[in-house]
Short mmCIF file of C-alpha atoms in Angstrom, two decimals:
data_model
loop_
_atom_site.label_atom_id
_atom_site.label_comp_id
_atom_site.label_asym_id
_atom_site.label_seq_id
_atom_site.Cartn_x
_atom_site.Cartn_y
_atom_site.Cartn_z
CA GLY A 1 0.04 -7.57 5.03
CA THR A 2 -1.58 -9.85 7.53
CA ARG A 3 -5.11 -10.12 8.82
CA SER A 4 -3.79 -11.02 12.28
CA ALA A 5 -3.17 -8.05 14.52
CA VAL A 6 -3.90 -9.07 18.12
CA LEU A 7 -0.73 -9.79 20.07
CA ASN A 8 0.22 -11.02 23.55
CA THR A 9 3.75 -12.35 23.63
CA GLU A 10 7.24 -11.81 25.01
CA ALA A 11 9.71 -9.41 23.38
CA ARG A 12 12.97 -10.54 21.78
CA THR A 13 15.48 -9.15 19.28
CA VAL A 14 16.93 -11.06 16.33
CA GLU A 15 20.06 -11.85 18.36
CA ALA A 16 18.05 -14.43 20.35
CA ASP A 17 18.37 -18.07 19.30
CA VAL A 18 14.66 -18.83 19.64
CA LEU A 19 12.13 -16.43 18.10
CA SER A 20 9.12 -18.73 17.90
CA ARG A 21 5.98 -17.08 19.36
CA ARG A 22 8.04 -14.02 20.35
CA CYS A 23 7.60 -10.39 19.42
CA VAL A 24 10.80 -9.64 17.48
CA MET A 25 11.99 -6.03 17.68
CA MET A 26 14.26 -4.50 15.01
CA ARG A 27 15.62 -1.00 14.50
CA LEU A 28 15.60 0.40 10.98
CA VAL A 29 19.33 1.21 11.14
CA ASP A 30 20.06 -2.48 11.85
CA PHE A 31 17.31 -3.90 9.64
CA SER A 32 18.03 -6.52 6.99
CA TYR A 33 15.85 -8.77 4.86
CA GLU A 34 17.71 -11.84 6.14
CA GLN A 35 16.83 -11.01 9.75
CA TYR A 36 13.25 -10.31 8.76
CA GLN A 37 12.98 -13.69 7.02
CA LYS A 38 14.60 -15.38 10.02
CA ALA A 39 11.79 -14.10 12.24
CA LEU A 40 9.16 -15.30 9.76
CA ARG A 41 10.77 -18.72 9.32
CA GLN A 42 10.80 -19.30 13.06
CA SER A 43 7.09 -18.37 13.28
CA ALA A 44 7.56 -15.27 15.38
CA GLY A 45 4.48 -13.93 17.11
CA ALA A 46 5.01 -10.50 15.57
CA VAL A 47 7.70 -8.19 14.17
CA VAL A 48 8.11 -4.58 15.34
CA ILE A 49 10.30 -2.35 13.16
CA ILE A 50 11.40 0.77 15.03
CA LEU A 51 11.71 3.89 12.88
CA PRO A 52 13.70 7.00 13.82
CA ARG A 53 11.80 10.19 14.54
CA SER A 54 13.27 11.83 11.45
CA ILE A 55 13.83 9.78 8.30
CA SER A 56 16.21 12.49 7.06
CA SER A 57 18.63 11.54 9.84
CA VAL A 58 18.95 7.99 8.51
CA PRO A 59 22.03 7.31 6.33
CA GLN A 60 21.15 7.20 2.64
CA ASP A 61 22.52 3.68 2.19
CA VAL A 62 20.14 2.43 4.91
CA VAL A 63 17.21 4.22 3.23
CA ARG A 64 18.09 2.74 -0.17
CA GLN A 65 18.46 -0.72 1.31
CA PHE A 66 15.05 -0.58 2.95
CA MET A 67 13.42 0.79 -0.21
CA GLU A 68 14.81 -2.18 -2.12
CA ILE A 69 13.47 -4.58 0.52
CA GLU A 70 10.02 -2.95 0.76
CA PRO A 71 8.58 -4.48 -2.47
CA GLU A 72 9.60 -7.92 -1.23
CA MET A 73 7.86 -7.29 2.09
CA LEU A 74 4.73 -6.17 0.26
CA ALA A 75 4.75 -9.16 -2.08
CA MET A 76 5.35 -11.77 0.63
CA GLU A 77 2.27 -13.40 2.12
CA THR A 78 2.65 -13.77 5.88
CA ILE A 79 0.49 -14.64 8.86
CA VAL A 80 2.84 -12.74 11.17
CA PRO A 81 1.66 -9.20 12.04
CA VAL A 82 4.27 -6.55 11.23
CA TYR A 83 4.18 -3.30 13.18
CA PHE A 84 6.03 -0.04 12.66
CA ALA A 85 6.64 2.26 15.62
CA VAL A 86 8.42 5.60 15.89
CA GLU A 87 11.18 5.53 18.45
CA ASP A 88 11.23 7.50 21.69
CA GLU A 89 13.29 7.18 24.87
CA GLU A 90 11.03 4.57 26.46
CA LEU A 91 10.85 2.40 23.35
CA LEU A 92 14.64 2.55 22.85
CA SER A 93 15.12 1.61 26.50
CA ILE A 94 12.86 -1.42 26.04
CA TYR A 95 14.76 -2.35 22.88
CA GLU A 96 18.20 -2.05 24.49
CA GLN A 97 17.20 -4.10 27.55
CA THR A 98 15.63 -6.75 25.34
CA ARG A 99 18.67 -6.80 23.07
CA ALA A 100 21.06 -7.21 26.02
CA ALA A 101 19.00 -10.12 27.32
CA SER A 102 18.78 -11.74 23.87
CA ALA A 103 22.50 -11.35 23.10
CA SER A 104 23.65 -12.81 26.42
CA GLN A 105 21.87 -16.09 25.79
CA GLY A 106 24.25 -17.22 23.10
CA SER A 107 27.56 -16.00 24.54
CA ALA A 108 27.65 -17.31 28.11
CA SER A 109 27.82 -20.61 29.97
CA ALA A 110 24.66 -22.49 30.88
CA ALA A 111 24.87 -21.37 34.52
CA GLU A 112 25.36 -17.73 33.50
CA VAL A 113 22.47 -17.90 31.07
CA LEU A 114 20.27 -19.46 33.75
CA LEU A 115 21.21 -16.80 36.29
CA HIS A 116 20.83 -13.95 33.80
CA THR A 117 17.52 -15.30 32.58
CA ALA A 118 16.23 -15.53 36.11
CA THR A 119 17.29 -12.03 37.13
CA ALA A 120 16.79 -10.03 33.91
CA ASN A 121 13.73 -7.92 33.20
CA GLY A 122 11.57 -9.02 30.28
CA PHE A 123 8.76 -7.30 28.41
CA GLN A 124 5.38 -8.66 27.44
CA MET A 125 4.01 -6.94 24.32
CA VAL A 126 0.22 -6.73 24.28
CA THR A 127 -2.08 -5.05 21.76
CA SER A 128 -5.55 -3.81 22.54
CA GLY A 129 -8.47 -3.84 20.16
CA VAL A 130 -10.17 -6.46 18.03
CA GLN A 131 -9.10 -8.55 15.08
CA SER A 132 -9.03 -6.82 11.67
CA LYS A 133 -12.04 -7.19 9.40
CA ALA A 134 -12.30 -6.89 5.63
CA ILE A 135 -13.87 -3.75 4.16
CA ASN A 136 -16.58 -4.77 1.70
CA ASP A 137 -17.10 -1.54 -0.24
CA TRP A 138 -14.32 0.94 -0.84
CA LEU A 139 -15.06 4.27 -2.54
CA ILE A 140 -12.51 5.99 -4.76
CA PRO A 141 -12.91 9.79 -4.60
CA SER A 142 -11.37 12.07 -7.24
CA VAL A 143 -11.64 15.80 -7.97
CA GLU A 144 -12.04 17.48 -11.35
CA GLY A 145 -12.27 21.06 -12.58
CA ARG A 146 -11.93 22.96 -15.84
CA LEU A 147 -11.03 26.14 -17.63
CA THR A 148 -13.18 26.70 -20.73
CA GLY A 149 -11.42 27.98 -23.83
CA LEU A 150 -12.45 31.02 -25.84
CA GLY A 151 -14.24 30.33 -29.10
CA GLY A 152 -16.69 27.79 -30.46
CA GLU A 153 -18.17 24.74 -28.80
CA ASP A 154 -15.89 22.15 -30.43
CA LEU A 155 -12.59 23.39 -28.99
CA PRO A 156 -9.70 20.98 -28.49
CA THR A 157 -9.16 19.87 -24.89
CA VAL A 158 -5.90 19.38 -23.02
CA VAL A 159 -6.29 17.11 -19.97
CA ILE A 160 -3.87 17.45 -17.02
CA VAL A 161 -3.88 14.53 -14.58
CA ALA A 162 -2.10 13.55 -11.36
CA HIS A 163 -3.05 10.90 -8.79
CA TYR A 164 -2.98 12.07 -5.19
CA ASP A 165 -2.74 8.82 -3.22
CA SER A 166 0.45 7.34 -1.83
CA PHE A 167 1.58 3.80 -1.11
CA GLY A 168 4.02 1.91 1.09
CA VAL A 169 4.40 -1.06 3.39
CA ALA A 170 2.42 0.72 6.15
CA PRO A 171 -0.60 2.91 5.18
CA TRP A 172 -0.30 5.37 8.08
CA LEU A 173 3.35 6.03 7.18
CA SER A 174 2.77 6.53 3.43
CA HIS A 175 3.26 10.27 2.95
CA GLY A 176 4.21 10.06 -0.73
CA ALA A 177 6.09 13.34 -1.03
CA ASP A 178 7.54 12.76 -4.50
CA SER A 179 5.07 10.07 -5.57
CA ASN A 180 2.80 11.73 -6.02
CA GLY A 181 2.67 14.86 -3.89
CA SER A 182 4.96 16.54 -6.38
CA GLY A 183 2.58 15.73 -9.26
CA ILE A 184 -0.39 17.25 -7.41
CA SER A 185 1.71 20.31 -6.52
CA VAL A 186 2.56 20.91 -10.19
CA LEU A 187 -1.08 20.35 -11.21
CA LEU A 188 -2.29 22.98 -8.72
CA GLU A 189 0.36 25.48 -9.80
CA LEU A 190 -0.57 24.98 -13.47
CA ALA A 191 -4.21 25.55 -12.54
CA ARG A 192 -3.25 28.81 -10.83
CA LEU A 193 -1.13 30.05 -13.74
CA PHE A 194 -3.60 29.25 -16.51
CA SER A 195 -6.54 30.58 -14.53
CA ARG A 196 -4.79 33.96 -14.62
CA LEU A 197 -4.15 33.69 -18.36
CA TYR A 198 -7.77 32.68 -18.98
CA THR A 199 -9.04 35.67 -16.95
CA TYR A 200 -8.19 38.19 -19.69
CA ARG A 201 -9.65 38.05 -23.18
CA ARG A 202 -6.38 38.79 -24.97
CA THR A 203 -4.65 35.84 -23.23
CA HIS A 204 -7.66 33.52 -23.24
CA ALA A 205 -6.62 30.55 -25.40
CA GLY A 206 -8.81 28.51 -27.70
CA TYR A 207 -8.27 25.30 -25.70
CA ASN A 208 -10.32 23.74 -22.92
CA LEU A 209 -8.17 22.72 -19.97
CA LEU A 210 -9.47 19.82 -17.89
CA PHE A 211 -7.74 19.12 -14.55
CA PHE A 212 -8.20 15.78 -12.79
CA ALA A 213 -6.77 14.79 -9.37
CA SER A 214 -7.37 11.06 -9.43
CA GLY A 215 -7.76 8.55 -6.60
CA GLY A 216 -6.72 4.92 -6.52
CA GLY A 217 -3.60 5.64 -8.54
CA LYS A 218 -1.55 3.09 -6.63
CA PHE A 219 -4.21 0.46 -7.32
CA ASN A 220 -3.92 0.34 -11.10
CA TYR A 221 -5.27 3.89 -11.55
CA GLN A 222 -8.80 2.78 -10.76
CA GLY A 223 -10.08 6.32 -10.23
CA THR A 224 -8.96 7.24 -13.75
CA LYS A 225 -10.37 4.04 -15.21
CA ARG A 226 -13.85 4.62 -13.77
CA TRP A 227 -13.75 8.35 -14.64
CA LEU A 228 -13.07 7.43 -18.27
CA GLU A 229 -15.88 4.88 -18.25
CA ASP A 230 -18.34 7.45 -16.90
CA ASN A 231 -17.27 10.13 -19.39
CA LEU A 232 -16.93 7.95 -22.48
CA ASP A 233 -19.57 5.26 -21.98
CA HIS A 234 -22.26 6.65 -19.71
CA THR A 235 -22.81 10.24 -20.82
CA ASP A 236 -23.46 12.16 -24.02
CA SER A 237 -21.77 15.43 -23.04
CA SER A 238 -18.14 15.25 -21.99
CA LEU A 239 -14.95 17.05 -22.91
CA LEU A 240 -13.28 13.65 -23.19
CA GLN A 241 -15.53 12.41 -25.99
CA ASP A 242 -14.43 14.70 -28.81
CA ASN A 243 -11.29 16.50 -29.87
CA VAL A 244 -8.90 15.65 -27.03
CA ALA A 245 -5.57 17.19 -28.05
CA PHE A 246 -3.57 15.16 -25.53
CA VAL A 247 -3.51 14.04 -21.89
CA LEU A 248 -0.55 15.08 -19.74
CA CYS A 249 -0.02 12.95 -16.62
CA LEU A 250 2.25 14.31 -13.86
CA ASP A 251 4.19 11.85 -11.70
CA THR A 252 7.26 12.16 -9.43
CA LEU A 253 8.66 15.57 -10.34
CA GLY A 254 10.28 16.63 -7.08
CA ARG A 255 14.00 16.03 -7.55
CA GLY A 256 16.85 15.19 -9.89
CA ASN A 257 18.28 16.77 -13.03
CA SER A 258 16.43 14.66 -15.56
CA LEU A 259 12.99 14.60 -17.13
CA HIS A 260 11.48 11.76 -19.13
CA LEU A 261 8.36 11.77 -21.26
CA HIS A 262 6.90 8.25 -21.07
CA VAL A 263 4.77 7.22 -24.04
CA SER A 264 2.97 4.06 -25.13
CA LYS A 265 3.32 5.02 -28.79
CA PRO A 266 5.67 7.70 -30.13
CA PRO A 267 3.67 10.75 -31.28
CA LYS A 268 3.40 11.29 -35.02
CA GLU A 269 4.73 14.42 -36.65
CA GLY A 270 2.09 17.04 -37.24
CA THR A 271 0.08 16.12 -34.16
CA LEU A 272 -0.28 18.37 -31.13
CA GLN A 273 1.34 15.77 -28.88
CA HIS A 274 4.39 15.76 -31.16
CA ALA A 275 4.45 19.57 -30.97
CA PHE A 276 4.44 19.35 -27.16
CA LEU A 277 7.38 16.93 -27.25
CA ARG A 278 9.33 19.34 -29.50
CA GLU A 279 8.50 22.27 -27.22
CA LEU A 280 9.70 20.37 -24.15
CA GLU A 281 12.99 19.59 -25.89
CA MET A 282 13.36 23.22 -26.98
CA VAL A 283 12.61 24.74 -23.56
CA VAL A 284 15.02 22.35 -21.79
CA ALA A 285 17.81 22.88 -24.35
CA SER A 286 17.56 26.68 -24.46
CA GLN A 287 16.69 27.56 -20.86
CA PHE A 288 17.72 24.59 -18.67
CA PRO A 289 20.76 22.92 -20.25
CA GLU A 290 21.61 21.18 -16.96
CA VAL A 291 18.49 19.00 -17.34
CA LYS A 292 18.71 15.71 -19.22
CA PHE A 293 15.51 15.20 -21.24
CA SER A 294 14.45 12.09 -23.14
CA MET A 295 11.41 10.28 -24.43
CA VAL A 296 10.91 6.74 -23.08
CA HIS A 297 8.82 4.43 -25.24
CA LYS A 298 7.17 1.46 -23.52
CA LYS A 299 4.35 -0.56 -25.01
CA ILE A 300 1.38 -1.40 -22.80
CA ASN A 301 1.62 -4.95 -21.45
CA LEU A 302 -1.95 -6.05 -20.78
CA ALA A 303 -0.67 -9.40 -19.49
CA GLU A 304 0.67 -7.72 -16.35
CA ASP A 305 -1.61 -7.14 -13.38
CA MET A 306 -0.55 -3.51 -12.95
CA LEU A 307 -0.17 -0.80 -15.56
CA ALA A 308 3.14 1.04 -15.56
CA TRP A 309 2.00 4.69 -15.80
CA GLU A 310 -1.28 6.58 -15.58
CA HIS A 311 -1.24 7.62 -19.24
CA GLU A 312 -1.75 3.97 -20.18
CA ARG A 313 -5.33 4.16 -18.90
CA PHE A 314 -6.01 6.85 -21.50
CA ALA A 315 -4.04 5.10 -24.25
CA ILE A 316 -6.17 1.96 -23.80
CA ARG A 317 -9.19 4.14 -24.60
CA ARG A 318 -7.37 5.53 -27.67
CA LEU A 319 -6.73 8.97 -26.20
CA PRO A 320 -3.26 10.46 -26.92
CA ALA A 321 -1.48 10.60 -23.58
CA PHE A 322 1.93 10.60 -21.91
CA THR A 323 3.46 10.86 -18.44
CA ILE A 324 6.26 13.23 -17.48
CA SER A 325 8.51 12.21 -14.60
CA HIS A 326 12.10 12.46 -13.40
CA LEU A 327 12.10 8.65 -13.09
CA GLU A 328 13.29 6.68 -16.08
CA SER A 329 11.60 3.44 -15.03
CA HIS A 330 8.16 2.74 -13.58
CA ARG A 331 9.75 0.06 -11.40
CA ASP A 332 11.66 2.57 -9.28
CA SER A 333 11.13 1.70 -5.59
CA LEU A 334 10.59 5.38 -4.75
CA ARG A 335 7.04 5.18 -6.10
CA ASN A 336 5.89 2.75 -3.38
CA SER A 337 7.85 3.50 -0.24
CA ILE A 338 7.30 4.91 3.24
CA MET A 339 10.76 6.46 2.81
CA ASP A 340 9.31 8.95 0.30
CA ARG A 341 9.25 11.89 2.71
CA ARG A 342 9.35 15.68 2.47
CA ALA A 343 13.09 15.82 3.15
CA ARG A 344 13.75 14.08 -0.18
CA ILE A 345 12.05 16.84 -2.18
CA ASP A 346 14.28 19.43 -3.85
CA THR A 347 12.09 22.55 -4.00
CA LYS A 348 14.39 24.17 -6.57
CA ALA A 349 14.10 21.15 -8.86
CA LEU A 350 10.31 21.03 -8.36
CA THR A 351 10.01 24.72 -9.26
CA ARG A 352 12.25 24.25 -12.32
CA ASN A 353 10.27 21.24 -13.53
CA THR A 354 7.00 23.13 -13.06
CA ARG A 355 8.38 25.96 -15.16
CA ILE A 356 9.55 23.63 -17.93
CA ILE A 357 6.11 22.04 -18.19
CA ALA A 358 4.28 25.39 -17.98
CA GLU A 359 6.49 27.01 -20.63
CA ALA A 360 6.16 24.08 -23.08
CA LEU A 361 2.41 23.81 -22.52
CA THR A 362 1.92 27.53 -23.08
CA ARG A 363 3.98 27.51 -26.27
CA VAL A 364 1.75 24.72 -27.64
CA ILE A 365 -1.58 26.21 -26.59
CA TYR A 366 -0.73 29.68 -27.92
CA ASN A 367 1.23 28.34 -30.94
CA LEU A 368 4.15 30.61 -30.06
CA THR A 369 6.81 28.80 -32.09
CA ASP A 370 4.88 29.15 -35.35
CA LYS A 371 4.31 32.80 -34.47
CA GLY A 372 8.09 33.36 -34.37
CA ALA A 373 8.68 33.41 -30.60
CA PRO A 374 12.37 32.69 -29.83
CA ALA A 375 13.26 29.44 -28.10
CA ASP A 376 14.71 31.22 -25.06
CA LEU A 377 11.61 33.38 -24.51
CA GLN A 378 10.67 33.21 -20.83
CA ILE A 379 6.90 33.48 -20.51
CA PHE A 380 6.40 33.11 -16.78
CA THR A 381 8.33 36.04 -15.33
CA ASP A 382 7.61 39.02 -13.07
CA GLN A 383 4.00 38.84 -11.81
CA MET A 384 3.35 35.62 -13.70
CA GLN A 385 6.36 33.72 -12.40
CA ILE A 386 6.20 30.31 -10.76
CA GLN A 387 5.71 30.85 -7.03
CA GLU A 388 8.32 28.73 -5.29
CA GLU A 389 6.96 29.62 -1.85
CA GLN A 390 3.50 28.42 -2.82
CA LEU A 391 4.84 25.19 -4.27
CA GLU A 392 6.78 24.66 -1.07
CA SER A 393 3.76 25.29 1.16
CA VAL A 394 1.60 22.93 -0.93
CA MET A 395 4.29 20.25 -0.67
CA ASP A 396 4.47 20.79 3.10
CA TRP A 397 0.71 20.30 3.33
CA LEU A 398 0.64 17.21 1.10
CA SER A 399 3.59 15.46 2.74
CA SER A 400 2.47 16.22 6.31
CA GLN A 401 -0.25 13.55 6.14
CA PRO A 402 -0.51 9.95 4.97
CA ARG A 403 -2.53 9.64 1.76
CA ALA A 404 -2.82 5.88 1.38
CA ALA A 405 -5.96 4.97 -0.54
CA GLN A 406 -7.42 3.18 2.51
CA LEU A 407 -7.35 6.44 4.48
CA ILE A 408 -9.08 8.73 1.95
CA ASP A 409 -12.87 8.72 1.81
CA LYS A 410 -15.46 11.21 0.61
CA ASP A 411 -15.50 12.96 4.00
CA SER A 412 -11.72 13.21 4.22
CA THR A 413 -10.36 16.60 5.28
CA PHE A 414 -7.61 16.20 2.70
CA LEU A 415 -10.08 15.69 -0.13
CA ASN A 416 -12.27 18.63 0.89
CA THR A 417 -9.20 20.87 1.13
CA LEU A 418 -8.03 19.73 -2.30
CA GLU A 419 -11.47 20.48 -3.74
CA TYR A 420 -11.45 23.95 -2.12
CA TYR A 421 -7.95 24.68 -3.46
CA MET A 422 -8.88 23.67 -7.00
CA GLY A 423 -12.10 25.71 -6.70
CA ARG A 424 -10.04 28.87 -6.21
CA TYR A 425 -8.76 28.66 -9.79
CA LEU A 426 -11.05 26.36 -11.77
CA LYS A 427 -14.70 26.20 -12.76
CA ASP A 428 -17.20 23.38 -12.27
CA VAL A 429 -15.05 21.76 -9.57
CA LYS A 430 -16.63 18.61 -8.19
CA GLN A 431 -15.81 15.36 -6.54
CA HIS A 432 -16.15 12.09 -8.41
CA HIS A 433 -16.94 8.95 -6.35
CA VAL A 434 -16.86 5.39 -7.68
CA LYS A 435 -16.67 1.93 -6.13
CA ALA A 436 -13.41 0.09 -6.46
CA ASP A 437 -13.18 -2.87 -8.77
CA LYS A 438 -11.41 -5.34 -6.50
CA ARG A 439 -10.49 -7.60 -9.40
CA ASP A 440 -8.27 -5.02 -11.11
CA PRO A 441 -5.95 -5.74 -9.38
CA GLU A 442 -7.23 -8.30 -6.89
CA PHE A 443 -6.98 -6.88 -3.38
CA VAL A 444 -8.77 -6.66 -0.02
CA PHE A 445 -8.61 -3.76 2.40
CA TYR A 446 -8.86 -4.29 6.16
CA ASP A 447 -9.64 -1.98 9.03
CA GLN A 448 -7.48 -1.69 12.18
CA LEU A 449 -4.65 0.11 10.41
CA LYS A 450 -3.45 1.39 13.78
CA GLN A 451 -3.00 -0.53 17.00
CA VAL A 452 -1.99 0.47 20.51
CA MET A 453 0.75 -1.80 21.83
CA ASN A 454 1.53 -1.90 25.55
CA ALA A 455 4.82 -3.16 26.97
CA TYR A 456 4.58 -4.70 30.43
CA ARG A 457 7.75 -5.25 32.45
CA VAL A 458 7.72 -8.86 33.62
CA LYS A 459 10.04 -11.45 35.09
CA PRO A 460 10.48 -14.64 33.07
CA ALA A 461 8.72 -17.88 34.06
CA ILE A 462 12.02 -19.38 35.21
CA PHE A 463 12.26 -16.61 37.79
CA ASP A 464 9.06 -17.91 39.41
CA LEU A 465 10.47 -21.44 39.29
CA LEU A 466 13.77 -20.44 40.90
CA LEU A 467 11.93 -18.35 43.46
CA ALA A 468 9.74 -21.35 44.33
CA VAL A 469 12.87 -23.54 44.63
CA CYS A 470 14.55 -20.99 46.91
CA ILE A 471 11.47 -20.72 49.10
CA ALA A 472 11.17 -24.51 49.29
CA ALA A 473 14.87 -24.80 50.17
CA TYR A 474 14.51 -22.13 52.84
CA LEU A 475 11.51 -23.89 54.36
CA GLY A 476 13.35 -27.21 54.20
CA VAL A 477 16.40 -25.79 55.95
CA ALA A 478 14.16 -24.14 58.54
CA TYR A 479 12.29 -27.41 59.09
CA VAL A 480 15.52 -29.37 59.50
CA ALA A 481 16.91 -26.71 61.82
CA VAL A 482 13.78 -26.81 63.97
CA GLN A 483 13.91 -30.60 64.11
CA HIS A 484 17.58 -30.57 65.16
CA PHE A 485 16.92 -27.82 67.68
CA GLY A 486 14.12 -29.95 69.24
CA LEU A 487 16.38 -33.00 69.56
CA LEU A 488 19.15 -30.90 71.01
CA TYR A 489 16.73 -29.37 73.53
CA LYS A 490 15.53 -32.84 74.63
CA MET A 491 19.14 -34.04 75.05
CA ILE A 492 19.97 -31.02 77.17
CA GLN A 493 16.89 -31.66 79.31
CA ARG A 494 17.89 -35.32 79.87
CA LEU A 495 21.45 -34.36 80.81
CA SER A 496 20.11 -31.76 83.22
CA LEU A 497 17.76 -34.34 84.84
CA LYS A 498 20.55 -36.88 85.30
CA THR A 499 22.75 -34.23 86.94
CA LYS A 500 20.04 -33.40 89.50
CA GLN A 501 19.49 -37.05 90.35
CA GLN A 502 23.19 -37.54 91.05
#
């Protein structure tokens, strides 16, 4: 984005011929990248993109088009401030009046344009507040908790991870319903289910379960990176140091009829991660045949600035890890869009995906296949079933608030609620705070993420000029009339005097 935020300039729409030093207003339904670039090329004073009250009411082709444009907007360096505003009656009225004035300039004669310009109402857009400043130190908060397995001290550990932060072209509009509210929802439901299994001795498995809700996920998974450094390099007692069975990362699981297991290196036969892959395939094939499941192998490219998936952070540290998602590619625009809203989540699909993961994970932890359990055995039924209502309520809570990394600090209500929720099911729940490494990737955060913009109804400068001309003409006519009236009066007086003398 831009560091410039203060604005005091006249409103126009893209239909106007001249946009230089103007505040260009666009509606999302009419938005195009060409119009956006036109405003930037002409050095507009600012761009205001007007969003509808409900994103779900926007046609899907418009949503897809904007999601494709959004990465370009994020990647483009610009000195022009870009604002997003939610439409209401007053804002639409301002837009329509401004659009009518802008459109008339190119379709009428010079006299008509002059007259219309002089008589039309204009709007001066003014922001209050101060210029944005860089934030020097940015903390990344994360939350972790665990369920300790039954048995000796050197039990294998399964790590379940999901990043909670969202991302998009505007931080306050980044609600991240699917990416990655759905991942956090599944993580919390798995914590609830396994906490019940670990309550009773006969269902208490011989695996430690470590749950981690990471921060800074959209900034190269920095929360995970620093958490690994602290646990592997700076302490002598950590579940991550010895006997990690595998790390399961949860990302974008809220819709679609496909599931993909993303790996940096295909798991070898005989390993627990290979057993989990086989169990996933078996559960999907026997219980959910409508779901398309596949393993996607992508090597880690350290030459790129950003890692593709969260499991790559663990793979770099030689921990077996993979990410499960309904997305086949990490480049999908859904992962970084303000269009990722609650309306796009399919609760049925989210519940189904949660069940697939829970069933496969349980079969691995309890070694059910080797014990002769049939492939179509449904473990989570009756009182232990996946609670769709709870998943839905958690999704409602997550997607009701923006979770951009800039907005989450250690005192955030969201973070404290997440910690409380995890504390209901897990042990040793605590927050983990680290400073961001601004070189991985290189970035700078600024304050002033919200601005109040006032629209003042004004007449254009030419109106004052024409008014001055009219006043001057009126005074001139009055002066001439007075002068002629004086001469006429003197002539009448002379004629009257001559008549009396005769």
